[in-house]
Amino acid sequence: MSRQTKILVLHMKELVYTAIFLVLAAILIILLVTMFSGKDKATPASASGKYIAGVYTSSITFGNRTVDVSVAVDENCIKDISLVDLDESVSVMYPLMQPTVENIKSQIVEKQSLDDITCETANQYTSAVILHAISDALEKAAPSNS
């Protein structure tokens, strides 16, 4: 039994095409694994802070009038709280609204939290309505709602 040497002839073009195909297949596999790995990746806004920077509003209805509470935030803190579209008739009918917002604003900007906000007993209901509107606006600013 004699063993014969077998000679295999490969063309260089076939080797190059095979190498390119293997590289593309590896890139495709890596891409699919990273896309469907199931790991939740944080968005750039949520990775950098508590809020998405911007101005967010929430509406309060007094009778047949609507007043917007505007909350300005940057990535990590609450910058400003103000009333928008405060009609003169609303400010006359509810004179405690503007001073209450200023009181709440100073406390929230200092503490950076809605917890432990103190209000006077004379305007506790107005404070509760305004705090609820501020809370709604801050929920809109949260990165998970983007």
C-alpha positions as a Markdown table, in Angstrom:
| # | Residue | x | y | z |
|---|---|---|---|---|
| 1 | Met | 0.0 | 0.0 | 0.0 |
| 2 | Ser | 1.6 | 3.1 | -1.1 |
| 3 | Arg | 0.7 | 6.4 | 0.2 |
| 4 | Gln | 0.5 | 9.1 | -2.3 |
| 5 | Thr | 0.9 | 12.7 | -1.5 |
| 6 | Lys | -2.1 | 14.8 | -2.2 |
| 7 | Ile | -1.6 | 18.3 | -3.3 |
| 8 | Leu | -4.3 | 20.8 | -2.5 |
| 9 | Val | -4.3 | 23.9 | -4.6 |
| 10 | Leu | -6.0 | 27.0 | -3.2 |
| 11 | His | -6.4 | 30.2 | -5.1 |
| 12 | Met | -5.5 | 33.4 | -3.3 |
| 13 | Lys | -8.8 | 35.0 | -4.2 |
| 14 | Glu | -10.7 | 32.2 | -2.4 |
| 15 | Leu | -8.6 | 32.7 | 0.7 |
| 16 | Val | -9.2 | 36.5 | 0.8 |
| 17 | Tyr | -13.0 | 36.0 | 0.3 |
| 18 | Thr | -13.1 | 33.5 | 3.1 |
| 19 | Ala | -11.2 | 35.7 | 5.5 |
| 20 | Ile | -13.5 | 38.7 | 4.7 |
| 21 | Phe | -16.6 | 36.5 | 5.2 |
| 22 | Leu | -15.3 | 35.3 | 8.6 |
| 23 | Val | -14.5 | 38.8 | 9.7 |
| 24 | Leu | -18.0 | 40.0 | 8.7 |
| 25 | Ala | -19.6 | 37.0 | 10.5 |
| 26 | Ala | -17.7 | 37.8 | 13.7 |
| 27 | Ile | -18.8 | 41.5 | 13.5 |
| 28 | Leu | -22.4 | 40.4 | 13.0 |
| 29 | Ile | -22.3 | 38.0 | 16.0 |
| 30 | Ile | -20.7 | 40.7 | 18.2 |
| 31 | Leu | -23.4 | 43.2 | 17.1 |
| 32 | Leu | -26.2 | 40.8 | 17.8 |
| 33 | Val | -24.9 | 39.9 | 21.2 |
| 34 | Thr | -24.6 | 43.5 | 22.3 |
| 35 | Met | -28.0 | 44.5 | 20.9 |
| 36 | Phe | -29.9 | 41.6 | 22.5 |
| 37 | Ser | -27.9 | 41.1 | 25.7 |
| 38 | Gly | -30.8 | 42.2 | 27.9 |
| 39 | Lys | -28.7 | 44.6 | 29.9 |
| 40 | Asp | -30.4 | 47.9 | 30.5 |
| 41 | Lys | -28.1 | 50.6 | 29.5 |
| 42 | Ala | -28.6 | 54.0 | 31.0 |
| 43 | Thr | -29.3 | 56.9 | 28.7 |
| 44 | Pro | -26.9 | 59.8 | 28.8 |
| 45 | Ala | -29.4 | 61.9 | 30.6 |
| 46 | Ser | -30.1 | 59.4 | 33.3 |
| 47 | Ala | -26.4 | 58.5 | 33.8 |
| 48 | Ser | -25.5 | 62.1 | 34.4 |
| 49 | Gly | -28.2 | 63.2 | 36.9 |
| 50 | Lys | -31.6 | 63.0 | 38.5 |
| 51 | Tyr | -33.4 | 65.1 | 35.9 |
| 52 | Ile | -33.4 | 65.9 | 32.2 |
| 53 | Ala | -32.5 | 69.6 | 32.0 |
| 54 | Gly | -35.3 | 71.9 | 31.0 |
| 55 | Val | -38.4 | 73.7 | 32.1 |
| 56 | Tyr | -41.5 | 71.6 | 33.0 |
| 57 | Thr | -45.0 | 72.8 | 33.7 |
| 58 | Ser | -48.0 | 71.4 | 35.5 |
| 59 | Ser | -51.5 | 73.0 | 35.5 |
| 60 | Ile | -53.6 | 74.0 | 38.5 |
| 61 | Thr | -57.3 | 74.8 | 38.0 |
| 62 | Phe | -58.9 | 77.4 | 40.2 |
| 63 | Gly | -62.6 | 77.6 | 39.3 |
| 64 | Asn | -62.6 | 78.2 | 35.6 |
| 65 | Arg | -59.1 | 79.6 | 35.4 |
| 66 | Thr | -55.9 | 77.6 | 34.8 |
| 67 | Val | -52.5 | 78.5 | 36.2 |
| 68 | Asp | -49.3 | 76.8 | 35.2 |
| 69 | Val | -46.6 | 76.0 | 37.7 |
| 70 | Ser | -43.2 | 76.1 | 35.9 |
| 71 | Val | -40.2 | 74.1 | 37.3 |
| 72 | Ala | -36.8 | 74.7 | 35.9 |
| 73 | Val | -34.2 | 72.0 | 36.5 |
| 74 | Asp | -30.7 | 71.1 | 35.3 |
| 75 | Glu | -29.3 | 67.5 | 35.5 |
| 76 | Asn | -28.8 | 67.5 | 39.2 |
| 77 | Cys | -30.9 | 70.2 | 40.9 |
| 78 | Ile | -34.1 | 72.3 | 40.9 |
| 79 | Lys | -33.2 | 75.8 | 39.8 |
| 80 | Asp | -36.5 | 77.7 | 39.8 |
| 81 | Ile | -40.2 | 77.5 | 40.5 |
| 82 | Ser | -42.7 | 80.1 | 39.3 |
| 83 | Leu | -46.3 | 80.7 | 38.3 |
| 84 | Val | -47.0 | 81.1 | 34.6 |
| 85 | Asp | -50.1 | 82.7 | 33.1 |
| 86 | Leu | -51.1 | 84.1 | 36.5 |
| 87 | Asp | -54.2 | 86.1 | 35.6 |
| 88 | Glu | -54.9 | 89.2 | 37.6 |
| 89 | Ser | -58.4 | 87.9 | 38.5 |
| 90 | Val | -56.8 | 84.7 | 39.9 |
| 91 | Ser | -54.3 | 86.6 | 42.0 |
| 92 | Val | -57.1 | 88.8 | 43.4 |
| 93 | Met | -59.3 | 85.8 | 44.2 |
| 94 | Tyr | -56.4 | 83.8 | 45.7 |
| 95 | Pro | -54.0 | 86.4 | 47.2 |
| 96 | Leu | -52.0 | 83.8 | 49.1 |
| 97 | Met | -50.9 | 81.9 | 46.0 |
| 98 | Gln | -47.9 | 84.1 | 45.0 |
| 99 | Pro | -46.4 | 84.3 | 48.5 |
| 100 | Thr | -47.0 | 80.6 | 49.0 |
| 101 | Val | -45.1 | 79.8 | 45.8 |
| 102 | Glu | -42.2 | 82.0 | 46.9 |
| 103 | Asn | -42.1 | 80.3 | 50.3 |
| 104 | Ile | -42.2 | 76.8 | 48.8 |
| 105 | Lys | -39.7 | 77.8 | 46.1 |
| 106 | Ser | -37.1 | 79.0 | 48.6 |
| 107 | Gln | -37.4 | 75.8 | 50.7 |
| 108 | Ile | -37.3 | 73.4 | 47.7 |
| 109 | Val | -34.3 | 75.1 | 46.0 |
| 110 | Glu | -32.4 | 75.1 | 49.4 |
| 111 | Lys | -33.3 | 71.4 | 50.2 |
| 112 | Gln | -33.5 | 70.1 | 46.7 |
| 113 | Ser | -36.4 | 67.9 | 47.9 |
| 114 | Leu | -40.1 | 68.1 | 48.3 |
| 115 | Asp | -39.8 | 66.4 | 51.7 |
| 116 | Asp | -40.3 | 68.3 | 54.9 |
| 117 | Ile | -41.7 | 71.5 | 53.3 |
| 118 | Thr | -43.3 | 73.6 | 56.0 |
| 119 | Cys | -46.2 | 75.9 | 55.3 |
| 120 | Glu | -48.3 | 78.2 | 57.4 |
| 121 | Thr | -51.7 | 77.0 | 58.5 |
| 122 | Ala | -53.4 | 79.9 | 56.8 |
| 123 | Asn | -52.4 | 78.6 | 53.4 |
| 124 | Gln | -51.9 | 74.9 | 53.9 |
| 125 | Tyr | -54.5 | 73.9 | 51.2 |
| 126 | Thr | -52.9 | 76.3 | 48.7 |
| 127 | Ser | -49.5 | 74.8 | 49.6 |
| 128 | Ala | -50.8 | 71.3 | 49.1 |
| 129 | Val | -52.1 | 72.1 | 45.6 |
| 130 | Ile | -48.9 | 73.8 | 44.6 |
| 131 | Leu | -46.7 | 71.0 | 45.9 |
| 132 | His | -48.8 | 68.5 | 44.0 |
| 133 | Ala | -48.3 | 70.5 | 40.8 |
| 134 | Ile | -44.5 | 70.8 | 41.4 |
| 135 | Ser | -44.4 | 67.0 | 42.0 |
| 136 | Asp | -46.1 | 66.4 | 38.7 |
| 137 | Ala | -43.7 | 68.7 | 36.9 |
| 138 | Leu | -40.7 | 66.9 | 38.5 |
| 139 | Glu | -42.1 | 63.6 | 37.4 |
| 140 | Lys | -42.0 | 64.9 | 33.8 |
| 141 | Ala | -38.4 | 65.8 | 34.3 |
| 142 | Ala | -37.4 | 62.4 | 35.5 |
| 143 | Pro | -35.2 | 60.5 | 33.0 |
| 144 | Ser | -37.3 | 57.3 | 33.2 |
| 145 | Asn | -40.2 | 59.2 | 31.5 |
| 146 | Ser | -38.2 | 60.3 | 28.6 |
